[in-house]
Short mmCIF file of C-alpha atoms in Angstrom, two decimals:
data_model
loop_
_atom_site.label_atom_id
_atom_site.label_comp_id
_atom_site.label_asym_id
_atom_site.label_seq_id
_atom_site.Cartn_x
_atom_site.Cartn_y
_atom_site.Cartn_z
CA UNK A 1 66.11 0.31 70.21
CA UNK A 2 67.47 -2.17 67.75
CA UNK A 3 65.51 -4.90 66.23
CA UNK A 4 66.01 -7.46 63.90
CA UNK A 5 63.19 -9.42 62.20
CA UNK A 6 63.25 -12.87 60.14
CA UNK A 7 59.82 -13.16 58.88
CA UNK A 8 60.05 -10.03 57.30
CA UNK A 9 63.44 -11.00 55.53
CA UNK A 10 61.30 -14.27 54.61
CA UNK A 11 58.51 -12.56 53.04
CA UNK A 12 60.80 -10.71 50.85
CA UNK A 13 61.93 -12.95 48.73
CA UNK A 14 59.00 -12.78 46.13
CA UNK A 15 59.04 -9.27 46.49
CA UNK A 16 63.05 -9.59 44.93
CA UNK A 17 61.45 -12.01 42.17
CA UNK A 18 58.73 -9.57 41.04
CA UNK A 19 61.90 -6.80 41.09
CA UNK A 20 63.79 -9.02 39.05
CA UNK A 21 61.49 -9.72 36.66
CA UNK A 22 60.06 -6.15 36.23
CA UNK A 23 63.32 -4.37 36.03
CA UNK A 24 65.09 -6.51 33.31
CA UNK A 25 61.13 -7.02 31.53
CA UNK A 26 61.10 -3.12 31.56
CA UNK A 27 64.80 -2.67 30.13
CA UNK A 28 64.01 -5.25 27.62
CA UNK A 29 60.92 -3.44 26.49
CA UNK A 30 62.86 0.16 26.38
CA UNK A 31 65.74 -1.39 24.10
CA UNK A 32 63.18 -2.87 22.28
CA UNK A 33 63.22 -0.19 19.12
CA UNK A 34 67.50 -0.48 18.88
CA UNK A 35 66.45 -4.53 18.16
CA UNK A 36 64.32 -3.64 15.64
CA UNK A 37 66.09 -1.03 13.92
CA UNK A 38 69.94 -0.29 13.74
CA UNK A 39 70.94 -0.84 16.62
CA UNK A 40 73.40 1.34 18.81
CA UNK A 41 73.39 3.40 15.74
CA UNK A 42 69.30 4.04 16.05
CA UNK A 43 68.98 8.36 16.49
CA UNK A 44 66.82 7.35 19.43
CA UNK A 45 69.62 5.20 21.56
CA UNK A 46 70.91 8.98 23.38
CA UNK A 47 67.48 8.75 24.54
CA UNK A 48 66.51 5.18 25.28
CA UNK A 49 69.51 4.80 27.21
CA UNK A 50 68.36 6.93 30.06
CA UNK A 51 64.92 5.72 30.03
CA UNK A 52 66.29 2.29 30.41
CA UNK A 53 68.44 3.95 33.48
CA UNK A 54 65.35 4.46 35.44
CA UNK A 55 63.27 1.02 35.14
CA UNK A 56 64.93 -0.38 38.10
CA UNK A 57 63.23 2.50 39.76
CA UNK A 58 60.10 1.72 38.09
CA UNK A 59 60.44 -1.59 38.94
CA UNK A 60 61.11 -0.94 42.58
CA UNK A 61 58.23 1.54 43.06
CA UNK A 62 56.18 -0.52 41.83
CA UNK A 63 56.60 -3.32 44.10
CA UNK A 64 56.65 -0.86 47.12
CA UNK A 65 53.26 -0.18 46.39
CA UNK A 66 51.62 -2.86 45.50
CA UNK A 67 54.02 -5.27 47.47
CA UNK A 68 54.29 -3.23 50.49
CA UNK A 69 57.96 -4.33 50.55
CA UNK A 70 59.16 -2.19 52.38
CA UNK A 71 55.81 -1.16 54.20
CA UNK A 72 54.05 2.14 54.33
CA UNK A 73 55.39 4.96 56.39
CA UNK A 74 59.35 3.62 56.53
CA UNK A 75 59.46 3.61 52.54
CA UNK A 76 61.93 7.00 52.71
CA UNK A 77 64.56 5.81 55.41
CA UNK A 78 64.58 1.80 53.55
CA UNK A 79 64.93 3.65 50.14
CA UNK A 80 68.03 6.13 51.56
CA UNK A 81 66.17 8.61 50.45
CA UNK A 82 65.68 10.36 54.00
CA UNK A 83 66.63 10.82 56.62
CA UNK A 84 70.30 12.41 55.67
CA UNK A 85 72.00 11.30 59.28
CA UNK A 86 74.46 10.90 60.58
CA UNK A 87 74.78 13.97 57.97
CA UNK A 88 79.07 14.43 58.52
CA UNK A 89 79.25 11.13 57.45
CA UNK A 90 76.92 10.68 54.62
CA UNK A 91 78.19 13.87 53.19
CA UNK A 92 81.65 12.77 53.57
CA UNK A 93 80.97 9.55 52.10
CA UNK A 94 78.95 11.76 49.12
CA UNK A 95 82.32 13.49 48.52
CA UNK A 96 84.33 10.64 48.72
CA UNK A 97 81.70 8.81 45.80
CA UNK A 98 81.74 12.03 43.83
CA UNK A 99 85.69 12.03 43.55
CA UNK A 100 86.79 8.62 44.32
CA UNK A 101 85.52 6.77 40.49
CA UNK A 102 87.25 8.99 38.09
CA UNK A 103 91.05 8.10 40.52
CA UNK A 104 90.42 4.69 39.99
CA UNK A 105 89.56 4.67 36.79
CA UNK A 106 92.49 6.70 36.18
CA UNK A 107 94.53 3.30 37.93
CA UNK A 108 93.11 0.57 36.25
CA UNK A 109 94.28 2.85 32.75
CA UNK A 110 98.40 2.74 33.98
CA UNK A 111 97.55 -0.48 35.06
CA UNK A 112 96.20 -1.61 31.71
CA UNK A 113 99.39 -0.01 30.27
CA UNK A 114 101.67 -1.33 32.54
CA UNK A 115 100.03 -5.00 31.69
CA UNK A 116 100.29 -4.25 28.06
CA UNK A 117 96.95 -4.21 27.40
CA UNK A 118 96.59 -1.06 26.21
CA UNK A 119 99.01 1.37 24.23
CA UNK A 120 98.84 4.58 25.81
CA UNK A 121 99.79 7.77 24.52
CA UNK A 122 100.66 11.14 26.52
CA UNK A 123 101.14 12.87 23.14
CA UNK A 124 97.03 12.36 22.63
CA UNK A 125 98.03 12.28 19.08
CA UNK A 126 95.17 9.17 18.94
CA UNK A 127 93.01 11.30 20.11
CA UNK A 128 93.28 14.68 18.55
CA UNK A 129 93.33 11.95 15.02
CA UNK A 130 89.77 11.32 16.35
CA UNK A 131 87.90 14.54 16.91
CA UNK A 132 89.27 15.93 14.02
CA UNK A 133 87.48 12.78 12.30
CA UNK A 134 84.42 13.80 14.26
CA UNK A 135 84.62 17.29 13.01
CA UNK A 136 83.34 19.17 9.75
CA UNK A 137 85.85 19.45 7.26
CA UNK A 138 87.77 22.45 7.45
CA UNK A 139 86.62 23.40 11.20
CA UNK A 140 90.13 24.48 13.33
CA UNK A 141 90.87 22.16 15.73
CA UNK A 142 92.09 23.66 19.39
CA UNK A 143 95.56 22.23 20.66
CA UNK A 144 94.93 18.75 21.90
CA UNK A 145 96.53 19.17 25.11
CA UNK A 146 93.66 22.23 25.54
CA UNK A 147 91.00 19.78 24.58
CA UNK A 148 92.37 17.33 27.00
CA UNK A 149 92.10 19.72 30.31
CA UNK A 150 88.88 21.07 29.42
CA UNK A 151 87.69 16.74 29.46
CA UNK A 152 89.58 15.91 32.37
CA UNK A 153 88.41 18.95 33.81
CA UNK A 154 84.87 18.94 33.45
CA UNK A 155 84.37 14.85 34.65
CA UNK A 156 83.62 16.13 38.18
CA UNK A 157 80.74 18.50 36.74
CA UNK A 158 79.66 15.93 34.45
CA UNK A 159 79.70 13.44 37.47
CA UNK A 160 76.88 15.33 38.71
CA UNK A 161 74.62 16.07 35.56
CA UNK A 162 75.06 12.00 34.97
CA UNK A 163 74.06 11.38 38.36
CA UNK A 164 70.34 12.30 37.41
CA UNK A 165 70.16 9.61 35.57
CA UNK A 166 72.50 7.15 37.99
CA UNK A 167 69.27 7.85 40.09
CA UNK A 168 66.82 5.80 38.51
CA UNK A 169 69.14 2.80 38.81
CA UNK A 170 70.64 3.32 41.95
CA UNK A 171 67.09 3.76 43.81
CA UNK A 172 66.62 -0.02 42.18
CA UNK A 173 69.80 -1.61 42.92
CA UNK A 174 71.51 0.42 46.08
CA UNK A 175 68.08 2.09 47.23
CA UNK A 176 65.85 -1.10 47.09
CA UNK A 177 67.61 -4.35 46.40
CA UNK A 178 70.56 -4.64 48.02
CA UNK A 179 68.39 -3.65 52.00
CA UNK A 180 66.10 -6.15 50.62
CA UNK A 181 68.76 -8.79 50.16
CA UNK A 182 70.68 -7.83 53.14
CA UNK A 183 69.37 -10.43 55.25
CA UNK A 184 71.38 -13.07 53.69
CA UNK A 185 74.47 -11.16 55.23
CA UNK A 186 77.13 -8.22 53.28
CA UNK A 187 78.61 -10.02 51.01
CA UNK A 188 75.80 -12.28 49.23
CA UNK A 189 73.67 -9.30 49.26
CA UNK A 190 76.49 -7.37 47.51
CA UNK A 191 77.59 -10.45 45.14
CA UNK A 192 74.12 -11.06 44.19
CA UNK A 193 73.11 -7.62 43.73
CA UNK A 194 76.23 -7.05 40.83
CA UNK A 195 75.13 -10.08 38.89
CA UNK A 196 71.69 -9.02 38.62
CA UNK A 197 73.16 -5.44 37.69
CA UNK A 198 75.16 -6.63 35.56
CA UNK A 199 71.93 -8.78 33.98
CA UNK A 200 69.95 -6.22 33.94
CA UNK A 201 72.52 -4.39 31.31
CA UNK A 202 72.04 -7.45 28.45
CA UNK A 203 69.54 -5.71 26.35
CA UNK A 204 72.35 -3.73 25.17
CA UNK A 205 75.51 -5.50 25.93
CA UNK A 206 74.17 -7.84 23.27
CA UNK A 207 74.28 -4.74 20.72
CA UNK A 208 78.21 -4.12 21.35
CA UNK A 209 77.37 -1.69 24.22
CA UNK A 210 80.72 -1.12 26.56
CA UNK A 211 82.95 -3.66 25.29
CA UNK A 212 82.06 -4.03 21.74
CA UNK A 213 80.87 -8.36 21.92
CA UNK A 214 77.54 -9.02 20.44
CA UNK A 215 77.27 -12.47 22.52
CA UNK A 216 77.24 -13.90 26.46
CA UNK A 217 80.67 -12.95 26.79
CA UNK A 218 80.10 -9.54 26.99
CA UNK A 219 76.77 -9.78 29.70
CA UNK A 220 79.77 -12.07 31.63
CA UNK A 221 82.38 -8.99 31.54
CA UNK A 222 79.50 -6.83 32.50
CA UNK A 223 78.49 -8.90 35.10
CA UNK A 224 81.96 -9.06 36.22
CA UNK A 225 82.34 -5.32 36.48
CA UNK A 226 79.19 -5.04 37.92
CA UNK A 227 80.03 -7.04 40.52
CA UNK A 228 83.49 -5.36 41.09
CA UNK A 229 81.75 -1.58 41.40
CA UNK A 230 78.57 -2.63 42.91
CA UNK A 231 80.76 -3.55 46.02
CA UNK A 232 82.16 -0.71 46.41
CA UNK A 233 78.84 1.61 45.57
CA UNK A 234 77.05 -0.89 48.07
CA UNK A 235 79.83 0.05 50.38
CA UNK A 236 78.77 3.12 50.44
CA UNK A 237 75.22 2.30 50.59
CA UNK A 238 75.52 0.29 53.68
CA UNK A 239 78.06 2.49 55.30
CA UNK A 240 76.26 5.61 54.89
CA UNK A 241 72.28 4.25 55.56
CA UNK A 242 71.78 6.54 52.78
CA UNK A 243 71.68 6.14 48.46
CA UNK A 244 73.02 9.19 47.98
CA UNK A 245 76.48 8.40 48.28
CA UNK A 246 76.48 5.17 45.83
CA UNK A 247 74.29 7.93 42.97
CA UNK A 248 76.58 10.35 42.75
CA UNK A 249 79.08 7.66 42.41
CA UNK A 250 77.75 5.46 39.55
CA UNK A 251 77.36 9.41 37.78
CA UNK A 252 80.92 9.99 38.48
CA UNK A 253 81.61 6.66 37.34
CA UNK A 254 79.80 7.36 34.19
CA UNK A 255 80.90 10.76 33.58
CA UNK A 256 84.73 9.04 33.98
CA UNK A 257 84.80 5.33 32.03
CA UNK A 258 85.73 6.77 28.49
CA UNK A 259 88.58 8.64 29.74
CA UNK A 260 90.62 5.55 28.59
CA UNK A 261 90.26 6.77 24.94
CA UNK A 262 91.84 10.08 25.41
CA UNK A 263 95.16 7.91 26.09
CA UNK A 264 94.77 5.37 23.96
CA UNK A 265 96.90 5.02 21.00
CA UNK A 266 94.79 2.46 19.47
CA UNK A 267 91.00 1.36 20.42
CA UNK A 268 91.46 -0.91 23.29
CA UNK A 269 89.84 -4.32 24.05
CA UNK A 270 87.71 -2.44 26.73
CA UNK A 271 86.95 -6.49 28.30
CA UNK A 272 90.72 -5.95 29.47
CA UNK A 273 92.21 -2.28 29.68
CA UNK A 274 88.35 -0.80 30.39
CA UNK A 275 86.93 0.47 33.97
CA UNK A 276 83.91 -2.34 33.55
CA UNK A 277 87.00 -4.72 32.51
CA UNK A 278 89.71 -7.00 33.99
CA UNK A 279 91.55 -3.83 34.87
CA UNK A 280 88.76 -2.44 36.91
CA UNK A 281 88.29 -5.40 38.66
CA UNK A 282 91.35 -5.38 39.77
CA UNK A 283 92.03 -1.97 40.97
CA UNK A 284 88.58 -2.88 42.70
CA UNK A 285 89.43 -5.94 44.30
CA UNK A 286 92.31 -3.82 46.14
CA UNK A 287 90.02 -1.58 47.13
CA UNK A 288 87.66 -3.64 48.52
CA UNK A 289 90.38 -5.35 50.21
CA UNK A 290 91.52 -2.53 52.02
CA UNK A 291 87.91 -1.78 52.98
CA UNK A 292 87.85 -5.12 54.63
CA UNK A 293 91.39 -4.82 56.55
CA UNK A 294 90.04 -1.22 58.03
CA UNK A 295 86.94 -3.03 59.28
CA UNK A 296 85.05 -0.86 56.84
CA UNK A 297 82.67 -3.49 56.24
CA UNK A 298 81.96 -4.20 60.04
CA UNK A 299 80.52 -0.45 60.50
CA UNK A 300 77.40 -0.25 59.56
CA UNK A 301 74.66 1.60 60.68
CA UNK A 302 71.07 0.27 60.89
CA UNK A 303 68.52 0.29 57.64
CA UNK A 304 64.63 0.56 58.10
CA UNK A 305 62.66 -2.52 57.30
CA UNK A 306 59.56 -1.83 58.38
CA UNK A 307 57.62 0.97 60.33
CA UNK A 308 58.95 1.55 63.63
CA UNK A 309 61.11 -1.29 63.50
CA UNK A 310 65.32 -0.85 62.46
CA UNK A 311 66.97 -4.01 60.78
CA UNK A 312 70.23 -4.59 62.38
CA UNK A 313 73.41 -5.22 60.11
CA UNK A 314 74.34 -8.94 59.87
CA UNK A 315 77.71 -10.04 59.89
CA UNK A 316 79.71 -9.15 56.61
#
């Protein structure tokens, strides 16, 4: 039987305040030691970075349990954590996250070129410039065009170790938030849900992280590109009932943005040419576009929100 509940919707909302505040509080606090010392050049940044990945999930544990939003005994099938059904389709929808990122990433690069803001270069003679830079002096360098299959090559393995870490964000954002805001209807849970994404990210945005500006400008092309992927990863979220599909996205996602500097002639303004950038948004926007035309938005299955009761979609 379907149901579909207001007062639960209604009693949510200071359950999304207290996940707001925790999450960003908790990726402030992480970030913390890069404020105090050197930054994005601090040894420890390779590993606050992926502790800071996982205090959305912190955050939305937390007020599980001592919210009780979602309630006890439905907290697995609200999260998307289980059940896996209908299993074609979330698996499908797994593959199509796993593969789809690093093909439109690959887009919004020609497109970049094609709008002139980047300078690409097929020779990779940018690139092979760089890791020799990286290199000890006198180490033998491989061909370029060797270095550049084995990259390209391994993104869809590296989709998949990155997606361990995707996890602790994506049980916050896709997992917890965006069912929690989904009462307001697809699209304002899905708008609202990027920007605080994209929020959520200042702590080192502020340091030059992604697009290299140390002030609001860059939390505005985060949020931005946020917004732009977070539809499409909510997409999957909401079409699939599951999280699954939207994690191993964001890893493949991750695994796939810097592919940009491998044809590159010159560092890019990554605010334009990047996947997070104007580019992305725009391969994005086409995307999502086509989503809607297909009525891809219209099928959606129903979430848990509370035990024994379903939450039926709302209209997009």
């Amino acid at each position: 039987m379907n149901y579909a509940s207001a007062a639960p919707a209604a009693a949510r909302w200071p359950a999304v305040l207290a996940f707001v505040v925790l999450s960003c509080a908790l990726a402030w606090l992480v970030a913390l030691p890069l404020w105090l010392g050197d930054g994005l050049a601090e040894p420890s940044t390779g590993v606050l970075l992926p502790v800071m990945m996982y205090t959305p999930a912190v955050a939305a544990l937390i007020v599980a349990l001592v919210m009780r939003v979602p309630a006890r005994g439905d907290r697995l099938r609200f999260f998307g954590l289980w059940p896996l059904r209908p299993a074609k389709r979330v698996i499908w929808l797994i593959v199509l996250g796993w593969l789809a990122p690093p093909v439109l990433v690959a887009v919004s690069i020609l497109l970049s070129g094609a709008l002139g803001w980047v300078q690409l270069d097929f020779t990779f003679a940018a690139f092979a410039a760089e890791i020799e830079k990286a290199l000890p002096a006198g180490t033998p360098v491989p061909p370029v065009g060797v270095i550049v299959i084995a990259q390209l090559a391994s993104i869809p393995l590296a989709a998949l170790f990155n997606s361990l870490f995707a996890f602790g964000e994506e049980l916050g954002w896709r997992g917890w938030l965006v069912p929690a805001l989904r009462p307001l209807g697809t699209w304002p849970a899905l708008i609202l849900s990027g920007v605080i994404w994209g929020v959520w990210h200042s702590p080192v945005i502020l340091l030059g992280y992604n697009f290299g500006r140390t002030d609001v400008s860059g939390v505005l092309f985060m949020i931005g590109g946020c917004i732009a992927w977070g539809v499409l990863l909510g997409w999957l979220r909401l079409r699939s009932a599951s999280v699954w599909p939207a994690v191993i996205a964001h890893g493949s996602l991750n695994a796939s943005g810097g592919m940009i500097v491998i044809f590159a002639a010159a560092q890019p303004d990554l605010a334009l040419a990047g996947p997070l950038g104007v580019a992305g948004w725009i391969v994005l926007a086409v995307v999502t576009a086509l989503l809607v035309v297909t009525g891809q938005f219209r099928n959606q299955p129903e979430l848990a929100d509370a035990p024994g009761r379903l939450l039926s979609p709302p209209r997009p």
